C-alpha cells in the first residue's frame, strides 16, 4: 500500500514558514527593506507619541504594509532577474526600474497620507 503524502496542514505550515523566511530576508538583509522597516518604526513611534486616533492608525498600517509589500515584490523580482540573466538586458532593466517605481509610488502615497495624519496631530 502506498504511503500517504504530507497532510494539507503540514504543507500549509511549510509554505507559511517559507513565506516568513522570505519576509524576514527582505526586512533584515535587503538595504531598502531595512530602510523601510526603520521608517515604519519611526512612523508608528510618532503615532503612539502623538496619540493618533485608531482610524488613522489603520490608515498608517495599510500605507506601511503597502510600501513593505511593494519592496518585497521588488526585491524578489530583482533576485529572480539577476539569477536568470546576470548580465545587462534592456528589458530586464526596464522591468526592474518599473518594480522600483512601484515602491516609489507606494512610498510617495504613504508620505502624503502621513502628512494628512501627522500635520493635524502636530498642530493640536
C-alpha positions as protocol buffer text, in pm:
chain_id: "A"
residue {
  index: 1
  type: UNK
  ca { x: 0 y: 0 z: 0 }
}
residue {
  index: 2
  type: UNK
  ca { x: 145 y: 342 z: -94 }
}
residue {
  index: 3
  type: UNK
  ca { x: 249 y: 567 z: 186 }
}
residue {
  index: 4
  type: UNK
  ca { x: 30 y: 881 z: 216 }
}
residue {
  index: 5
  type: UNK
  ca { x: 194 y: 1215 z: 143 }
}
residue {
  index: 6
  type: UNK
  ca { x: 213 y: 1504 z: 383 }
}
residue {
  index: 7
  type: UNK
  ca { x: -114 y: 1634 z: 515 }
}
residue {
  index: 8
  type: UNK
  ca { x: -279 y: 1952 z: 391 }
}
residue {
  index: 9
  type: UNK
  ca { x: -193 y: 2134 z: 715 }
}
residue {
  index: 10
  type: UNK
  ca { x: 168 y: 2015 z: 712 }
}
residue {
  index: 11
  type: UNK
  ca { x: 208 y: 2160 z: 363 }
}
residue {
  index: 12
  type: UNK
  ca { x: 39 y: 2487 z: 467 }
}
residue {
  index: 13
  type: UNK
  ca { x: 273 y: 2524 z: 767 }
}
residue {
  index: 14
  type: UNK
  ca { x: 574 y: 2463 z: 543 }
}
residue {
  index: 15
  type: UNK
  ca { x: 461 y: 2723 z: 287 }
}
residue {
  index: 16
  type: UNK
  ca { x: 389 y: 2972 z: 568 }
}
residue {
  index: 17
  type: UNK
  ca { x: 741 y: 2912 z: 703 }
}
residue {
  index: 18
  type: UNK
  ca { x: 885 y: 2970 z: 353 }
}
residue {
  index: 19
  type: UNK
  ca { x: 694 y: 3298 z: 327 }
}
residue {
  index: 20
  type: UNK
  ca { x: 812 y: 3403 z: 672 }
}
residue {
  index: 21
  type: UNK
  ca { x: 1174 y: 3336 z: 575 }
}
residue {
  index: 22
  type: UNK
  ca { x: 1126 y: 3546 z: 262 }
}
residue {
  index: 23
  type: UNK
  ca { x: 974 y: 3838 z: 454 }
}
residue {
  index: 24
  type: UNK
  ca { x: 1247 y: 3816 z: 718 }
}
residue {
  index: 25
  type: UNK
  ca { x: 1512 y: 3819 z: 445 }
}
residue {
  index: 26
  type: UNK
  ca { x: 1367 y: 4136 z: 290 }
}
residue {
  index: 27
  type: UNK
  ca { x: 1340 y: 4312 z: 627 }
}
residue {
  index: 28
  type: UNK
  ca { x: 1683 y: 4212 z: 760 }
}
residue {
  index: 29
  type: UNK
  ca { x: 1914 y: 4162 z: 462 }
}
residue {
  index: 30
  type: UNK
  ca { x: 1793 y: 4394 z: 187 }
}
residue {
  index: 31
  type: UNK
  ca { x: 1917 y: 4753 z: 232 }
}
residue {
  index: 32
  type: UNK
  ca { x: 1592 y: 4914 z: 123 }
}
residue {
  index: 33
  type: UNK
  ca { x: 1387 y: 4665 z: 324 }
}
residue {
  index: 34
  type: UNK
  ca { x: 1577 y: 4767 z: 637 }
}
residue {
  index: 35
  type: UNK
  ca { x: 1533 y: 5134 z: 548 }
}
residue {
  index: 36
  type: UNK
  ca { x: 1156 y: 5091 z: 506 }
}
residue {
  index: 37
  type: UNK
  ca { x: 1139 y: 4897 z: 833 }
}
residue {
  index: 38
  type: UNK
  ca { x: 1321 y: 5182 z: 1008 }
}
residue {
  index: 39
  type: UNK
  ca { x: 1078 y: 5432 z: 856 }
}
residue {
  index: 40
  type: UNK
  ca { x: 784 y: 5218 z: 973 }
}
residue {
  index: 41
  type: UNK
  ca { x: 928 y: 5214 z: 1325 }
}
residue {
  index: 42
  type: UNK
  ca { x: 958 y: 5595 z: 1321 }
}
residue {
  index: 43
  type: UNK
  ca { x: 601 y: 5631 z: 1188 }
}
residue {
  index: 44
  type: UNK
  ca { x: 449 y: 5400 z: 1449 }
}
residue {
  index: 45
  type: UNK
  ca { x: 652 y: 5553 z: 1732 }
}
residue {
  index: 46
  type: UNK
  ca { x: 543 y: 5904 z: 1629 }
}
residue {
  index: 47
  type: UNK
  ca { x: 180 y: 5788 z: 1602 }
}
residue {
  index: 48
  type: UNK
  ca { x: 196 y: 5646 z: 1955 }
}
residue {
  index: 49
  type: UNK
  ca { x: 361 y: 5957 z: 2100 }
}
residue {
  index: 50
  type: UNK
  ca { x: 114 y: 6192 z: 1928 }
}
residue {
  index: 51
  type: UNK
  ca { x: -193 y: 5992 z: 2031 }
}
residue {
  index: 52
  type: UNK
  ca { x: -312 y: 5933 z: 1675 }
}
residue {
  index: 53
  type: UNK
  ca { x: -675 y: 5808 z: 1670 }
}
residue {
  index: 54
  type: UNK
  ca { x: -746 y: 5442 z: 1585 }
}
residue {
  index: 55
  type: UNK
  ca { x: -887 y: 5514 z: 1238 }
}
residue {
  index: 56
  type: UNK
  ca { x: -566 y: 5698 z: 1149 }
}
residue {
  index: 57
  type: UNK
  ca { x: -362 y: 5407 z: 1285 }
}
residue {
  index: 58
  type: UNK
  ca { x: -546 y: 5183 z: 1041 }
}
residue {
  index: 59
  type: UNK
  ca { x: -451 y: 5415 z: 752 }
}
residue {
  index: 60
  type: UNK
  ca { x: -88 y: 5419 z: 862 }
}
residue {
  index: 61
  type: UNK
  ca { x: -79 y: 5039 z: 892 }
}
residue {
  index: 62
  type: UNK
  ca { x: -222 y: 4997 z: 541 }
}
residue {
  index: 63
  type: UNK
  ca { x: 22 y: 5253 z: 397 }
}
residue {
  index: 64
  type: UNK
  ca { x: 325 y: 5096 z: 567 }
}
residue {
  index: 65
  type: UNK
  ca { x: 206 y: 4750 z: 463 }
}
residue {
  index: 66
  type: UNK
  ca { x: 176 y: 4865 z: 101 }
}
residue {
  index: 67
  type: UNK
  ca { x: 531 y: 5001 z: 100 }
}
residue {
  index: 68
  type: UNK
  ca { x: 677 y: 4688 z: 262 }
}
residue {
  index: 69
  type: UNK
  ca { x: 481 y: 4466 z: 23 }
}
residue {
  index: 70
  type: UNK
  ca { x: 599 y: 4663 z: -280 }
}
residue {
  index: 71
  type: UNK
  ca { x: 958 y: 4640 z: -154 }
}
residue {
  index: 72
  type: UNK
  ca { x: 930 y: 4264 z: -106 }
}
residue {
  index: 73
  type: UNK
  ca { x: 795 y: 4219 z: -461 }
}
residue {
  index: 74
  type: UNK
  ca { x: 1065 y: 4447 z: -600 }
}
residue {
  index: 75
  type: UNK
  ca { x: 1338 y: 4255 z: -415 }
}
residue {
  index: 76
  type: UNK
  ca { x: 1201 y: 3922 z: -535 }
}
residue {
  index: 77
  type: UNK
  ca { x: 1187 y: 4041 z: -896 }
}
residue {
  index: 78
  type: UNK
  ca { x: 1543 y: 4172 z: -878 }
}
residue {
  index: 79
  type: UNK
  ca { x: 1671 y: 3845 z: -727 }
}
residue {
  index: 80
  type: UNK
  ca { x: 1495 y: 3640 z: -993 }
}
residue {
  index: 81
  type: UNK
  ca { x: 1608 y: 3863 z: -1280 }
}
residue {
  index: 82
  type: UNK
  ca { x: 1970 y: 3862 z: -1160 }
}
residue {
  index: 83
  type: UNK
  ca { x: 1967 y: 3483 z: -1123 }
}
residue {
  index: 84
  type: UNK
  ca { x: 1818 y: 3425 z: -1469 }
}
residue {
  index: 85
  type: UNK
  ca { x: 2016 y: 3688 z: -1658 }
}
residue {
  index: 86
  type: UNK
  ca { x: 2319 y: 3822 z: -1465 }
}
residue {
  index: 87
  type: UNK
  ca { x: 2432 y: 4048 z: -1749 }
}
residue {
  index: 88
  type: UNK
  ca { x: 2263 y: 4367 z: -1858 }
}
residue {
  index: 89
  type: UNK
  ca { x: 1948 y: 4325 z: -2062 }
}
residue {
  index: 90
  type: UNK
  ca { x: 1736 y: 4627 z: -2157 }
}
residue {
  index: 91
  type: UNK
  ca { x: 1404 y: 4450 z: -2098 }
}
residue {
  index: 92
  type: UNK
  ca { x: 1510 y: 4318 z: -1757 }
}
residue {
  index: 93
  type: UNK
  ca { x: 1648 y: 4660 z: -1665 }
}
residue {
  index: 94
  type: UNK
  ca { x: 1315 y: 4818 z: -1757 }
}
residue {
  index: 95
  type: UNK
  ca { x: 1123 y: 4559 z: -1552 }
}
residue {
  index: 96
  type: UNK
  ca { x: 1348 y: 4625 z: -1252 }
}
residue {
  index: 97
  type: UNK
  ca { x: 1300 y: 5000 z: -1292 }
}
residue {
  index: 98
  type: UNK
  ca { x: 923 y: 4954 z: -1307 }
}
residue {
  index: 99
  type: UNK
  ca { x: 923 y: 4743 z: -990 }
}
residue {
  index: 100
  type: UNK
  ca { x: 1134 y: 5007 z: -816 }
}
residue {
  index: 101
  type: UNK
  ca { x: 887 y: 5265 z: -945 }
}
residue {
  index: 102
  type: UNK
  ca { x: 606 y: 5074 z: -774 }
}
residue {
  index: 103
  type: UNK
  ca { x: 792 y: 5105 z: -444 }
}
residue {
  index: 104
  type: UNK
  ca { x: 842 y: 5476 z: -507 }
}
residue {
  index: 105
  type: UNK
  ca { x: 472 y: 5528 z: -581 }
}
residue {
  index: 106
  type: UNK
  ca { x: 375 y: 5339 z: -264 }
}
residue {
  index: 107
  type: UNK
  ca { x: 624 y: 5542 z: -59 }
}
residue {
  index: 108
  type: UNK
  ca { x: 502 y: 5875 z: -200 }
}
residue {
  index: 109
  type: UNK
  ca { x: 143 y: 5776 z: -130 }
}
residue {
  index: 110
  type: UNK
  ca { x: 239 y: 5676 z: 225 }
}
residue {
  index: 111
  type: UNK
  ca { x: 415 y: 6010 z: 278 }
}
residue {
  index: 112
  type: UNK
  ca { x: 112 y: 6206 z: 158 }
}
residue {
  index: 113
  type: UNK
  ca { x: -114 y: 6001 z: 383 }
}
residue {
  index: 114
  type: UNK
  ca { x: 132 y: 6054 z: 669 }
}
residue {
  index: 115
  type: UNK
  ca { x: 102 y: 6428 z: 614 }
}
residue {
  index: 116
  type: UNK
  ca { x: -277 y: 6409 z: 647 }
}
residue {
  index: 117
  type: UNK
  ca { x: -238 y: 6212 z: 969 }
}
residue {
  index: 118
  type: UNK
  ca { x: 56 y: 6386 z: 1134 }
}
residue {
  index: 119
  type: UNK
  ca { x: 13 y: 6754 z: 1046 }
}
residue {
  index: 120
  type: UNK
  ca { x: -320 y: 6787 z: 1234 }
}
residue {
  index: 121
  type: UNK
  ca { x: -178 y: 6581 z: 1521 }
}
residue {
  index: 122
  type: UNK
  ca { x: 123 y: 6815 z: 1546 }
}
residue {
  index: 123
  type: UNK
  ca { x: -99 y: 7125 z: 1532 }
}
residue {
  index: 124
  type: UNK
  ca { x: -315 y: 7015 z: 1827 }
}
